[in-house]
JSON list of C-alpha atoms in Angstrom, two decimals:
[
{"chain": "S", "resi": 1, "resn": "UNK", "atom": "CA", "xyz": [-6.93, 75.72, 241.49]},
{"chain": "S", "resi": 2, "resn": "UNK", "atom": "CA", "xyz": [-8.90, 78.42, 241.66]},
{"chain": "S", "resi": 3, "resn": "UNK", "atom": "CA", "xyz": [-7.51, 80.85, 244.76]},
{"chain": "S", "resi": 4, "resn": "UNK", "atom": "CA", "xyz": [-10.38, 82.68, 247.10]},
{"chain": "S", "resi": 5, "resn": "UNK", "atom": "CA", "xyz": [-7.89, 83.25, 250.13]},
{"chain": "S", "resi": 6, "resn": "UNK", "atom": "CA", "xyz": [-4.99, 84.88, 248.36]},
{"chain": "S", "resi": 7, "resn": "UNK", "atom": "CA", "xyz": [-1.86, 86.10, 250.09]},
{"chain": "S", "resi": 8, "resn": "UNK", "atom": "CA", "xyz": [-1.90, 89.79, 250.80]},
{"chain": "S", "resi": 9, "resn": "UNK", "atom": "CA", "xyz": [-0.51, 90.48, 247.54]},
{"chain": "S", "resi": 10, "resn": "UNK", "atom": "CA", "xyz": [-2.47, 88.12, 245.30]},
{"chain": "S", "resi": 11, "resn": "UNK", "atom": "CA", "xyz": [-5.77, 88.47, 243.83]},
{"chain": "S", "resi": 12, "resn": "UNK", "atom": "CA", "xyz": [-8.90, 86.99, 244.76]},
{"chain": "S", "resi": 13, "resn": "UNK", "atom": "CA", "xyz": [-9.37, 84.15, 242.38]},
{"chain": "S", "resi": 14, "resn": "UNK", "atom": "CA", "xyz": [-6.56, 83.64, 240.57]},
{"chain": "S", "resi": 15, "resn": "UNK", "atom": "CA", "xyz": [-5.67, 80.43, 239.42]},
{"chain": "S", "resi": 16, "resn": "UNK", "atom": "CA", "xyz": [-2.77, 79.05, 240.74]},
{"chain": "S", "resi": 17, "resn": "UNK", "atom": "CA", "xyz": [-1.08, 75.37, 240.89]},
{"chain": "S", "resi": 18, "resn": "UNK", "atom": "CA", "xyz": [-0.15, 73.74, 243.55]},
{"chain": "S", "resi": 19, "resn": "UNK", "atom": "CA", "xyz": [3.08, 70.71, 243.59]},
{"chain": "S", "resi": 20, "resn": "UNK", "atom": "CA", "xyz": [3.00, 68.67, 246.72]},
{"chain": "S", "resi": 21, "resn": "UNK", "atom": "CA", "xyz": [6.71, 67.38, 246.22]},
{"chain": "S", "resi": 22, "resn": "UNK", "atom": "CA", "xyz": [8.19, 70.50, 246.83]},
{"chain": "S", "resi": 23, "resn": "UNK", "atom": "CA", "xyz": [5.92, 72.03, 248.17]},
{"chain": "S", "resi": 24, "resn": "UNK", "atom": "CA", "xyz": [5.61, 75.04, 245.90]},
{"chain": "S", "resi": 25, "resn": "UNK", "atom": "CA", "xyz": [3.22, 77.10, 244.23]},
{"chain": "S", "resi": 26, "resn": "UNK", "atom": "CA", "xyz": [3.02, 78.45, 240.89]},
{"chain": "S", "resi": 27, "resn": "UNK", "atom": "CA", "xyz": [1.09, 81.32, 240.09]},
{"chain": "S", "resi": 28, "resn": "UNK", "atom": "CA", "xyz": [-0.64, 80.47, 236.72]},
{"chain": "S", "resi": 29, "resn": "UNK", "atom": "CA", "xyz": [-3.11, 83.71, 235.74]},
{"chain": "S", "resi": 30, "resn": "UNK", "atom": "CA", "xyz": [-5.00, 86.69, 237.80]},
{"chain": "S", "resi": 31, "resn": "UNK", "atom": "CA", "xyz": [-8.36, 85.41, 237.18]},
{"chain": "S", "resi": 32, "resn": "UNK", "atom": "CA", "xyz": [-10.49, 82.16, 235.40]},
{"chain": "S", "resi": 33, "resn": "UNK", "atom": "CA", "xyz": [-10.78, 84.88, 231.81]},
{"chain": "S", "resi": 34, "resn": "UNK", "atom": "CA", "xyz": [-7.21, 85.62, 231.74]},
{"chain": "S", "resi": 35, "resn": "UNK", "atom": "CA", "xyz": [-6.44, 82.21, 231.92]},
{"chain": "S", "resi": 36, "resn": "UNK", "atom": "CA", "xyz": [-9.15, 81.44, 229.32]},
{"chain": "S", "resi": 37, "resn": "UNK", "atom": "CA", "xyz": [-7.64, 84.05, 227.11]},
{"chain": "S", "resi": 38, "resn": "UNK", "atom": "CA", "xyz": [-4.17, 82.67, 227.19]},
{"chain": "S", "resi": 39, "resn": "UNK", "atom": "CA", "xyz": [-4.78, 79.16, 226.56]},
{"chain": "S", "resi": 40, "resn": "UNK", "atom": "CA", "xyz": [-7.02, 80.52, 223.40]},
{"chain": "S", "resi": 41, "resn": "UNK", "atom": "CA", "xyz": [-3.77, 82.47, 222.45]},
{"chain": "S", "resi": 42, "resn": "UNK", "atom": "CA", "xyz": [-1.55, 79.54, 222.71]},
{"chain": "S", "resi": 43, "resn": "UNK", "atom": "CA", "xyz": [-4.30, 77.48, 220.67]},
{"chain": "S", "resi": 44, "resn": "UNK", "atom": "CA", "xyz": [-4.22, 80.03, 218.07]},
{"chain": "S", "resi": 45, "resn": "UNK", "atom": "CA", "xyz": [-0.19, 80.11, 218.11]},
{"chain": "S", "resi": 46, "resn": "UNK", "atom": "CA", "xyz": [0.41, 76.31, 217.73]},
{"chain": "S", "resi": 47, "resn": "UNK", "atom": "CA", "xyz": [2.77, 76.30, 220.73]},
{"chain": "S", "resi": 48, "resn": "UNK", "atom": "CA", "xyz": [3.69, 73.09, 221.36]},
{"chain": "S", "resi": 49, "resn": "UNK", "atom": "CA", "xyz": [4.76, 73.21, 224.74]},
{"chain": "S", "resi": 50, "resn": "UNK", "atom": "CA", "xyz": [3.95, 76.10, 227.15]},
{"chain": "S", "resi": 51, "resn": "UNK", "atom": "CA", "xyz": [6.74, 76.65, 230.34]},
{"chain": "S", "resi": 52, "resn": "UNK", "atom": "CA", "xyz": [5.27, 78.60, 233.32]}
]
C-alpha cells in the first residue's frame, strides 16, 4: 500500500504492507521509485527469493 498518513516518523508515501493476522506492518520502501528501483535490482540479480 501506498502510505499518505504516515506515523510521525515515516514518510509521506511510502509503501508499506499491511498483515491482518497479526496485525503488523512492514515497512517495504520510502517512496513508489525506490521501490521501483529495488525490484529492478533484484530482477537484474536473479534473486530468487527476497526476505523483508
Amino acid at each position: 500500500m501506498m502510505d499518505f498518513d504516515p506515523a510521525e516518523s515515516g514518510d509521506h508515501g511510502q509503501i508499506i504492507v499491511y498483515v491482518h493476522d497479526p496485525d503488523f506492518i512492514y515497512y517495504v520502501a520510502k517512496s513508489f521509485t525506490d521501490l521501483l528501483k529495488e525490484s529492478n535490482h533484484n530482477l537484474k540479480t536473479n534473486i530468487e527469493e527476497i526476505e523483508y
